[in-house]
mmCIF file of C-alpha atoms and ligand atoms in Angstrom:
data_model
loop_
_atom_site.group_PDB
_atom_site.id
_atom_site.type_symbol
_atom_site.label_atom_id
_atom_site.label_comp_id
_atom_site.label_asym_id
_atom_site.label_seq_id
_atom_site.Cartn_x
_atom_site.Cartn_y
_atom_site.Cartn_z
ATOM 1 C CA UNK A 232 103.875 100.967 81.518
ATOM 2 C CA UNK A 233 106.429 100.109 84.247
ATOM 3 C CA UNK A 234 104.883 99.299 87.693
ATOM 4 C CA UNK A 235 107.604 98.604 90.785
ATOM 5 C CA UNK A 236 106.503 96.847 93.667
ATOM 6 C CA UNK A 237 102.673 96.085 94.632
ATOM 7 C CA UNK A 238 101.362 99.118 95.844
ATOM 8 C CA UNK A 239 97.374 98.047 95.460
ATOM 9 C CA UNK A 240 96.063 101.322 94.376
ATOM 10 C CA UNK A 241 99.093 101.643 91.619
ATOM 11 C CA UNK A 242 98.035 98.105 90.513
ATOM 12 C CA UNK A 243 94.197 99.412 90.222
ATOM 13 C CA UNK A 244 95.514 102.549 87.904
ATOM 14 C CA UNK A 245 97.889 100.669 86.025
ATOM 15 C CA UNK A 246 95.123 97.681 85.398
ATOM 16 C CA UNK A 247 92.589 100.409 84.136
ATOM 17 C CA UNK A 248 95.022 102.207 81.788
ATOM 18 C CA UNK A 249 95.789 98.725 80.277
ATOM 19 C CA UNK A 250 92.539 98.327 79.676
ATOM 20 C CA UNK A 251 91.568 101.638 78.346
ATOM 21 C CA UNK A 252 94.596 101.573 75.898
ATOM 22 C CA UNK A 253 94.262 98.123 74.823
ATOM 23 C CA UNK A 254 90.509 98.886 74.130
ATOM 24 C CA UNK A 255 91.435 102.156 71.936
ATOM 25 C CA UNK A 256 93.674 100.136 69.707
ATOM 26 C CA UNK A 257 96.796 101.158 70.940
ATOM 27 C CA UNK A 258 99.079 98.246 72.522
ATOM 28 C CA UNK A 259 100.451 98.428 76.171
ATOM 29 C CA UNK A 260 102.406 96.377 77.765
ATOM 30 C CA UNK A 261 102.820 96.254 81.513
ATOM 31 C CA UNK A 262 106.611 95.908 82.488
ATOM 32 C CA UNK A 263 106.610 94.710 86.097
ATOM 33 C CA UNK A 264 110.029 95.536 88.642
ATOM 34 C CA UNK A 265 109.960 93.713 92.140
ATOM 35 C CA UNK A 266 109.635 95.668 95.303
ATOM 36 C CA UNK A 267 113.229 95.179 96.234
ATOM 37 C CA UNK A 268 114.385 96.084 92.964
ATOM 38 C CA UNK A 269 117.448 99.169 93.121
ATOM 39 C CA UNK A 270 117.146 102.583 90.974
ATOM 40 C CA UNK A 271 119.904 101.477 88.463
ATOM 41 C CA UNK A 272 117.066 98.599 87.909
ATOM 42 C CA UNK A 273 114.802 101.328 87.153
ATOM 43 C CA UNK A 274 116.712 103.611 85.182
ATOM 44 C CA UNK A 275 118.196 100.222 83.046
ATOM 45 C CA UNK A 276 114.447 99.345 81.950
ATOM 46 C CA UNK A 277 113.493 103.094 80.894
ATOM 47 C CA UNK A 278 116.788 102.760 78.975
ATOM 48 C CA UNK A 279 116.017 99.839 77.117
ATOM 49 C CA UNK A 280 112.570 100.760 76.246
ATOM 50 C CA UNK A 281 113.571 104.872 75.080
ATOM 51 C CA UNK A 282 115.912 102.463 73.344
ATOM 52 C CA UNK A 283 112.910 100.097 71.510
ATOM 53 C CA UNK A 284 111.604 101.635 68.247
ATOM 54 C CA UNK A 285 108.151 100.218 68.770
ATOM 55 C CA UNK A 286 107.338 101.643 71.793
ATOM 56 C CA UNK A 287 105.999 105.269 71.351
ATOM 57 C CA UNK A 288 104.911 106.108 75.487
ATOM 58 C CA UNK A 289 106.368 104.938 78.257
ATOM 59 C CA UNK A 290 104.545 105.718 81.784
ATOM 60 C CA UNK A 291 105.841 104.675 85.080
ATOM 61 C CA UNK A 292 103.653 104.515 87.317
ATOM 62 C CA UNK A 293 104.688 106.091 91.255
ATOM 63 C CA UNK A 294 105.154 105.929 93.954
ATOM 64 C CA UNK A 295 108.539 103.973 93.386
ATOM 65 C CA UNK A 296 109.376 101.687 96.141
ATOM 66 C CA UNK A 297 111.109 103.776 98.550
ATOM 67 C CA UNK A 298 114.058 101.279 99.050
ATOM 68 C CA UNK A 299 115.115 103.052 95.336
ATOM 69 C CA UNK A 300 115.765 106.551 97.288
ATOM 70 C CA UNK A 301 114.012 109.714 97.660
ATOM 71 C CA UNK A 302 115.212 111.227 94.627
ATOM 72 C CA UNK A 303 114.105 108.160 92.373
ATOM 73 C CA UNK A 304 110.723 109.135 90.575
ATOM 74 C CA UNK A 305 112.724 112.321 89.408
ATOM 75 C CA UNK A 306 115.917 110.524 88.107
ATOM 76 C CA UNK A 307 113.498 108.147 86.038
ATOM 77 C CA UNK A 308 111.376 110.324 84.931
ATOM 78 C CA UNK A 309 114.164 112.157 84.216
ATOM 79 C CA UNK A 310 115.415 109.553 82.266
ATOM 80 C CA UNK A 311 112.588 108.876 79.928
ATOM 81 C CA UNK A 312 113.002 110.104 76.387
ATOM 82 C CA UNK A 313 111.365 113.459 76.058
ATOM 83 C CA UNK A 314 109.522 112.423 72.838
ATOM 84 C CA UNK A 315 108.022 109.024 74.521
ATOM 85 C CA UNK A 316 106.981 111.060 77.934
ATOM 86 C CA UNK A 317 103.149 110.519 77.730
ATOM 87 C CA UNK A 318 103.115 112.144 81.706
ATOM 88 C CA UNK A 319 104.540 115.131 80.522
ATOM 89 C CA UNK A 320 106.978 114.892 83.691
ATOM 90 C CA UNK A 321 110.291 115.498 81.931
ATOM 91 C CA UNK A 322 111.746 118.524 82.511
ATOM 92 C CA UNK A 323 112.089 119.100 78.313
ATOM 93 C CA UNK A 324 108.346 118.716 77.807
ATOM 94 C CA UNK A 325 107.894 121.318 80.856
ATOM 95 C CA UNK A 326 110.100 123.646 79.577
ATOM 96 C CA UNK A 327 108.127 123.481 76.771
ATOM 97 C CA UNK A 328 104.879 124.098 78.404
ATOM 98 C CA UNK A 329 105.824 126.744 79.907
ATOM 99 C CA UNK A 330 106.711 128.589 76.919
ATOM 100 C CA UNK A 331 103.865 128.129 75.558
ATOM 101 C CA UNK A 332 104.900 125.423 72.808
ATOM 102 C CA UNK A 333 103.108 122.207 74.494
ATOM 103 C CA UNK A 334 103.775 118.840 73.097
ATOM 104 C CA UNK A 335 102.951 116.249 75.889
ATOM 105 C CA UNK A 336 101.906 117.961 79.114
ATOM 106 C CA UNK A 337 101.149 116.132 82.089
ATOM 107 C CA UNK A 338 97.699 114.293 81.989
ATOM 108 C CA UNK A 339 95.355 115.361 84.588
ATOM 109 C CA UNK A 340 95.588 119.228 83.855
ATOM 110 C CA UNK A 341 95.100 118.157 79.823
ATOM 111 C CA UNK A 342 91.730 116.583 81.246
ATOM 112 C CA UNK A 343 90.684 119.490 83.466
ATOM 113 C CA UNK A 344 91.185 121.523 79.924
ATOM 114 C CA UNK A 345 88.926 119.300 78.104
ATOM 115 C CA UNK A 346 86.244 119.154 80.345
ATOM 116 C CA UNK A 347 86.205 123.079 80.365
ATOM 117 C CA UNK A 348 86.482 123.514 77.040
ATOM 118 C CA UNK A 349 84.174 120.556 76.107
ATOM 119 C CA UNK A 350 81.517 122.001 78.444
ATOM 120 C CA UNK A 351 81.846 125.345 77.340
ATOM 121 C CA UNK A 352 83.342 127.363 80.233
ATOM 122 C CA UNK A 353 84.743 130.588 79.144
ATOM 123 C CA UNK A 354 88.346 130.687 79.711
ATOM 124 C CA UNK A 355 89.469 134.033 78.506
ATOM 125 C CA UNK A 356 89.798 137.339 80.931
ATOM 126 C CA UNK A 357 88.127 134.966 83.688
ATOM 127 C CA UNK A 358 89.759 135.215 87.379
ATOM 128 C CA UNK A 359 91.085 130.662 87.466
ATOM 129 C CA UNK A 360 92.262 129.834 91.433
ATOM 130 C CA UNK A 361 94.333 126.880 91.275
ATOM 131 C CA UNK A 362 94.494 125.367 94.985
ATOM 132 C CA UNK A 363 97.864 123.134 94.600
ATOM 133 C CA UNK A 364 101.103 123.533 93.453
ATOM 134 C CA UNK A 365 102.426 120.282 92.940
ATOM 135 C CA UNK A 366 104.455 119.714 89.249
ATOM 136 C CA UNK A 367 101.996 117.272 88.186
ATOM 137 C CA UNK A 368 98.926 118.895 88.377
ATOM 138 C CA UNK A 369 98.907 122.329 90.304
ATOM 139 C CA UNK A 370 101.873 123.858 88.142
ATOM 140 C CA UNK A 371 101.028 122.847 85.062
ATOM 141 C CA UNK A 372 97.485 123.370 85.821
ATOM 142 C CA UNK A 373 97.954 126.868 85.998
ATOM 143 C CA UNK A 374 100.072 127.175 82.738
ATOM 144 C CA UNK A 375 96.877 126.351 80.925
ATOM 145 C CA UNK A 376 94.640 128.319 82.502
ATOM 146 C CA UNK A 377 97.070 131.359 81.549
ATOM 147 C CA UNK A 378 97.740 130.117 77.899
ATOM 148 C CA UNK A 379 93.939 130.371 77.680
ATOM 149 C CA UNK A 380 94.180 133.843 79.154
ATOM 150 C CA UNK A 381 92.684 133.259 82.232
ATOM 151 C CA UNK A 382 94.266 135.530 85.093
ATOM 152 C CA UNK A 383 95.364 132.912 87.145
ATOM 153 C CA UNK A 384 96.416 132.821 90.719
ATOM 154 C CA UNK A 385 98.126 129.600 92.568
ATOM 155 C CA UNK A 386 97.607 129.134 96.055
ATOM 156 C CA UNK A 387 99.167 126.131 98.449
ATOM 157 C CA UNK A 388 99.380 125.362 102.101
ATOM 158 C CA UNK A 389 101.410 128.544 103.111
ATOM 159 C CA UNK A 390 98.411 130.925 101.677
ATOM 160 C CA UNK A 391 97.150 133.470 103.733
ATOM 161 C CA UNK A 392 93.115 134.331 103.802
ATOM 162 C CA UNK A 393 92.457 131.234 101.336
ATOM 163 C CA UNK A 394 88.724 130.696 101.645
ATOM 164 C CA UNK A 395 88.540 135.163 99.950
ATOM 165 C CA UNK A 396 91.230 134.442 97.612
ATOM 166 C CA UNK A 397 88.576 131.021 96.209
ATOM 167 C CA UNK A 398 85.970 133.221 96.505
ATOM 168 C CA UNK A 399 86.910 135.769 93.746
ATOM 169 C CA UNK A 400 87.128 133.148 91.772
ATOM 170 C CA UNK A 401 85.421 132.217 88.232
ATOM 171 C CA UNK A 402 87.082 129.087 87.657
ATOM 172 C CA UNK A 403 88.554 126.764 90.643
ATOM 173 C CA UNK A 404 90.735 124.141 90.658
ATOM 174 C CA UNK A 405 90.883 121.999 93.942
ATOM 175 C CA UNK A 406 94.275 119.569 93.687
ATOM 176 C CA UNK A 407 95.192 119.970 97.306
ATOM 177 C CA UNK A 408 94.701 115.723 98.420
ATOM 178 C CA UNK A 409 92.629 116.376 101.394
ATOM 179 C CA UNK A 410 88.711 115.469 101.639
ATOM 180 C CA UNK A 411 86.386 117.908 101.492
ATOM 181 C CA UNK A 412 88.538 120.619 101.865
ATOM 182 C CA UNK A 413 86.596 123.103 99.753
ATOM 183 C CA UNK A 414 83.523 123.950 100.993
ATOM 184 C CA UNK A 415 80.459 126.425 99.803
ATOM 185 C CA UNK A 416 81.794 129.743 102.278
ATOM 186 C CA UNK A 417 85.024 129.198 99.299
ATOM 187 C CA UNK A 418 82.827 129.798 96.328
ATOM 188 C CA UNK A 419 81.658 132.708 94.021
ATOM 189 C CA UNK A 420 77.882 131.786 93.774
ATOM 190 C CA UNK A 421 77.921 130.347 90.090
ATOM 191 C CA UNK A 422 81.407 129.617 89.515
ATOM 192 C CA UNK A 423 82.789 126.315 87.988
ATOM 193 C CA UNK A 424 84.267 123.678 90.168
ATOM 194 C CA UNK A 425 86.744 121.434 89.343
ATOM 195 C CA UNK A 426 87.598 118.756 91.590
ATOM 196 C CA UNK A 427 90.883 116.909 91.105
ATOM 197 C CA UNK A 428 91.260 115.127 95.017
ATOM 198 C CA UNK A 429 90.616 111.351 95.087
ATOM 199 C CA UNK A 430 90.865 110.203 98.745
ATOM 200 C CA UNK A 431 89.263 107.280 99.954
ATOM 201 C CA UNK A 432 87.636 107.445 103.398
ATOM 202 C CA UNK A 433 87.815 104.259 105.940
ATOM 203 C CA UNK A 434 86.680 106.133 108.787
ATOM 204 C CA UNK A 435 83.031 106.686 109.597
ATOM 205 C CA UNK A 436 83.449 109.487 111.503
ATOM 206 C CA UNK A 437 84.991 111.312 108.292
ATOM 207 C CA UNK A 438 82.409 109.843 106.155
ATOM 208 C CA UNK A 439 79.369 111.739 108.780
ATOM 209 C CA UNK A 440 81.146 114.818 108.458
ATOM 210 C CA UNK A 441 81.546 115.138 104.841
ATOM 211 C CA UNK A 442 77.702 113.690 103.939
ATOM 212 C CA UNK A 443 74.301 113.885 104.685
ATOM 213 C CA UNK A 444 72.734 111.385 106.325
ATOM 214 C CA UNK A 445 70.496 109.678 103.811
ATOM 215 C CA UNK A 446 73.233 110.378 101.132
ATOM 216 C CA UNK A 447 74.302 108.129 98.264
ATOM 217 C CA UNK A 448 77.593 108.534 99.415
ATOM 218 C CA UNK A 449 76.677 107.220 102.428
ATOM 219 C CA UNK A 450 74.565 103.959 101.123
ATOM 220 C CA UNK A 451 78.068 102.875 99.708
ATOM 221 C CA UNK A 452 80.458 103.585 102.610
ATOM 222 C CA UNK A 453 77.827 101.482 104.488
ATOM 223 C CA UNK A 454 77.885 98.408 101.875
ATOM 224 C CA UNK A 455 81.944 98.752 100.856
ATOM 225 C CA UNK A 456 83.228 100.206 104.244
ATOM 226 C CA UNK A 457 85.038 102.833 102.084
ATOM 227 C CA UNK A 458 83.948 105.792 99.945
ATOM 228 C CA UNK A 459 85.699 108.139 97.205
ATOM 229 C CA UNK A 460 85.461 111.708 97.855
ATOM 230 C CA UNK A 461 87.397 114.444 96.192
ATOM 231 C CA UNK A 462 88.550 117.543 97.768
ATOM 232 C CA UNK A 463 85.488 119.453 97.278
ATOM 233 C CA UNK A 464 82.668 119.518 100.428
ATOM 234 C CA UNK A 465 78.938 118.333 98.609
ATOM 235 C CA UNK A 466 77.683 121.222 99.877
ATOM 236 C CA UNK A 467 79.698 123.878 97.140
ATOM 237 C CA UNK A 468 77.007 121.711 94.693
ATOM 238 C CA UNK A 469 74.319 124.581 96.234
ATOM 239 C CA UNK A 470 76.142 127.317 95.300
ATOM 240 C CA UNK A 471 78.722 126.735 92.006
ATOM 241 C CA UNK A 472 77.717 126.695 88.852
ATOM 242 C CA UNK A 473 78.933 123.220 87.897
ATOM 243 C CA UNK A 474 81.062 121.034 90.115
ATOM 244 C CA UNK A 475 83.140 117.573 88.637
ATOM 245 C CA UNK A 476 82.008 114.629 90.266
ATOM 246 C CA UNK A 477 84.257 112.408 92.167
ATOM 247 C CA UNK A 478 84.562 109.456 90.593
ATOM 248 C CA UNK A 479 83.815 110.092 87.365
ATOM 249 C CA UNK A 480 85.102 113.510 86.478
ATOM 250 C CA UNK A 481 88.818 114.199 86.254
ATOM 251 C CA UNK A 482 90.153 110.727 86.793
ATOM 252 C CA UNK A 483 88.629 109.033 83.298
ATOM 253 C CA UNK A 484 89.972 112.653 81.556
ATOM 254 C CA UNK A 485 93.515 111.527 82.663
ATOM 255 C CA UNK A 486 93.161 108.414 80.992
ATOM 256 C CA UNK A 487 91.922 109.904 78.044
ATOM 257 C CA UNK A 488 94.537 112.313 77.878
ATOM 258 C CA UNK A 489 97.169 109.575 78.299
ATOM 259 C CA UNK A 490 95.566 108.158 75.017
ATOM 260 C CA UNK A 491 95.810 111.139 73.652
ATOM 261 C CA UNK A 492 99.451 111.757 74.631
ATOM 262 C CA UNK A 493 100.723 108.722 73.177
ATOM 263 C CA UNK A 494 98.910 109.189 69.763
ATOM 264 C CA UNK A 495 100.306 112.674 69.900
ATOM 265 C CA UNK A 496 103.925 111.305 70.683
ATOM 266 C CA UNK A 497 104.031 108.237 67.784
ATOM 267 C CA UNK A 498 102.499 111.362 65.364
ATOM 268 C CA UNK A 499 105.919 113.124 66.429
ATOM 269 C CA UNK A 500 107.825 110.482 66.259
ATOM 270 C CA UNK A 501 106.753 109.624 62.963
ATOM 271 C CA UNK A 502 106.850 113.155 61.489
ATOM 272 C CA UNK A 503 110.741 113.370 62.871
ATOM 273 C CA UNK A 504 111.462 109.822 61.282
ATOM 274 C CA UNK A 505 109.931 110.968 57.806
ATOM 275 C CA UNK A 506 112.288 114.276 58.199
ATOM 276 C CA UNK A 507 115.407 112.451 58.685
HETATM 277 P P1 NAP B 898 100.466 116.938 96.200
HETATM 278 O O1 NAP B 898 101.706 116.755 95.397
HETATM 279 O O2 NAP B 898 100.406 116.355 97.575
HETATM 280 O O3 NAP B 898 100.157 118.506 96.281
HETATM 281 C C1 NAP B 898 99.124 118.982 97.062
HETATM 282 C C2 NAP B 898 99.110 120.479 97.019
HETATM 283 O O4 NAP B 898 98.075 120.929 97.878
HETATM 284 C C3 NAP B 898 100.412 121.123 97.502
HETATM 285 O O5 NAP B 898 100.799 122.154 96.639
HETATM 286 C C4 NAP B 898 100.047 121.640 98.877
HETATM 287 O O6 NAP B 898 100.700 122.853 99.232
HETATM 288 C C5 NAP B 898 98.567 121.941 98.734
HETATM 289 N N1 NAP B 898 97.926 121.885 100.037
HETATM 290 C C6 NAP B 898 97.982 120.914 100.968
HETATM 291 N N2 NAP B 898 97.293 121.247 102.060
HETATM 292 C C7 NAP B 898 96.796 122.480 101.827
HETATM 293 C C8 NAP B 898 96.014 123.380 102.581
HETATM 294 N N3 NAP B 898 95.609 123.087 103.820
HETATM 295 N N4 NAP B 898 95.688 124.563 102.032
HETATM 296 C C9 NAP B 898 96.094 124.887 100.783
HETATM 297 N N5 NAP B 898 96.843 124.073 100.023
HETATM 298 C C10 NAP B 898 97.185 122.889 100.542
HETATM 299 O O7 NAP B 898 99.197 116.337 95.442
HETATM 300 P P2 NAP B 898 98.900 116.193 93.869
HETATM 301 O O8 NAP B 898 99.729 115.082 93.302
HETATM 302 O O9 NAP B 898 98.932 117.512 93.214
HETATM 303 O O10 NAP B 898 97.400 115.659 93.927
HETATM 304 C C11 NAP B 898 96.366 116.430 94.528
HETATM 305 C C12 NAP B 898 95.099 115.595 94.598
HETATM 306 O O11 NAP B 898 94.720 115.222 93.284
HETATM 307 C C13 NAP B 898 95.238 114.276 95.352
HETATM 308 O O12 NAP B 898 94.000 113.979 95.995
HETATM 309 C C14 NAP B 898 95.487 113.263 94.263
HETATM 310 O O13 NAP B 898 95.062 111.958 94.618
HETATM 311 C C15 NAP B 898 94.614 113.819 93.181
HETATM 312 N N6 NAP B 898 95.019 113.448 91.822
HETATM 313 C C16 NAP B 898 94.019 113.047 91.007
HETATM 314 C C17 NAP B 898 94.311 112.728 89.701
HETATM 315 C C18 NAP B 898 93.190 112.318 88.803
HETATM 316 O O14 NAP B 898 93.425 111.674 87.798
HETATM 317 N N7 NAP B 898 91.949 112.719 89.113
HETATM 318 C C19 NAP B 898 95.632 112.780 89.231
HETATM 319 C C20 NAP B 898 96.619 113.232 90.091
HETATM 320 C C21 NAP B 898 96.306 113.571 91.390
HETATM 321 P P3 NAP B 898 102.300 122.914 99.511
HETATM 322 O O15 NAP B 898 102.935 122.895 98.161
HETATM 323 O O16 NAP B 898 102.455 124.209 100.213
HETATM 324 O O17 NAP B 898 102.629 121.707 100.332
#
């Protein structure tokens, strides 16, 4: 794992993947840049380690410190070695996704997969509305759903009539980043929710909108002086089927999946060393 600069909430999802791998029996090592280090930095330590035979995943974790240029998290992920890419961010291991030949796909969609599947959501001729298009979840998000022959549909901040499109659907996916953006007039009474958002709210004011007054929710804004919420409103619990929870739904899926990945990428590894 490669962590640049000392962004606190990078430090907090670094520290629990450390964890989470060491305990599986897997080793992981954090390589640390400094905030002021440059891209060629960067791209020098992804070198080196594509370059180290023991390593068999290498995630680095973003945002990148900005001073390395807007471009950066694509040049180094980019530069990662498509058979050590545990995110599933390189443009090979896309490619491959999309074509329905996955190898490592990007985490948090893997999760959302799992937790379907694992729960025993029906997949197959069902109407999936994935709200977010971004490459690391949204996009490949979708892919899944359709490789699973759900009839997908992707919608994003230019969408037109949202809240009717959400509401034909069996299955949706909520990865827009903004709290409490789904709420019950966007569901099919009975249809599965899955939550991907994490925001953290510091402002009371968002914190009365989003909960009921005599809410758990509220109890811990009240004792921390910040909550979790995802990008689902509570209130879609009254009339979905089954909604993730925020925390404790998605997020410890992506972990898993990153476990998953790199077991998945030393078995490939190994299987092309024993070919050669
Ligand atoms: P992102 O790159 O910011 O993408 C957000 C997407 O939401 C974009 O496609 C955007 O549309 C769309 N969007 C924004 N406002 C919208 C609106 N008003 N109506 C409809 N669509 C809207 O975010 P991301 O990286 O995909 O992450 C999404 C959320 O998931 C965040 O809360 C993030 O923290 C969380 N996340 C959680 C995990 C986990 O492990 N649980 C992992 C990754 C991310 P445009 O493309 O049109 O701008």
């Amino acid at each position: 794992m490669v962590l640049a600069g000392q962004n606190p909430a990078s430090e907090v999802y670094v520290r629990n993947k450390i964890k989470t791998v060491g305990e599986s029996g897997c080793r992981a090592e954090l390589f640390r840049l400094d905030g002021s280090a440059s891209l060629s930095e960067a791209l020098a330590l992804v070198h080196t380690l594509n370059a180290d035979d023991a390593i068999d995943g290498i995630l680095v974790q973003s945002p990148l410190p900005e001073g390395m240029g807007a471009d950066a998290e694509q040049r180094v992920f980019d530069a990662i070695d498509p058979a050590k890419d545990v995110d599933g961010f390189h443009p090979f291991n896309v490619g491959l996704l999309v074509q329905k030949r996955p190898a490592l796909v990007a985490c948090t969609p893997l999760g959302c997969i799992e937790l379907l599947e694992r729960e025993g959501i029906t997949m197959k001729g069902k109407h999936a509305v994935v709200i977010g298009r971004s490459d690391i979840v949204g996009k490949p998000m979708a892919m899944l759903l359709l490789h699973r022959d759900a009839t997908v549909t992707i919608c994003h901040s230019r969408t037109v009539g949202l809240p009717a499109i959400a509401r034909t659907a069996d299955i949706l996916v909520a990865a827009i980043g903004r709290p409490g953006f789904v709420t019950a007039d966007f569901i099919k009474p009975g249809a599965t929710v899955v939550d991907v958002g994490i925001n953290t709210l510091t402002a009371k004011a968002d914190v009365e909108r989003i909960f009921e007054e005599g809410s758990r929710k509220r109890a811990v804004f009240a004792e921390k002086g910040t909550v979790l919420v995802g990008d689902v409103h509570p209130g879609v619990e009254a009339v979905a089927g089954a909604v993730t929870p925020v925390p404790g739904g998605v997020g410890p899926l992506t972990v898993a999946m990153v476990l998953r990945n790199t077991v998945t990428a030393a078995e490939l590894r190994a299987t092309r060393k024993a070919a050669m």
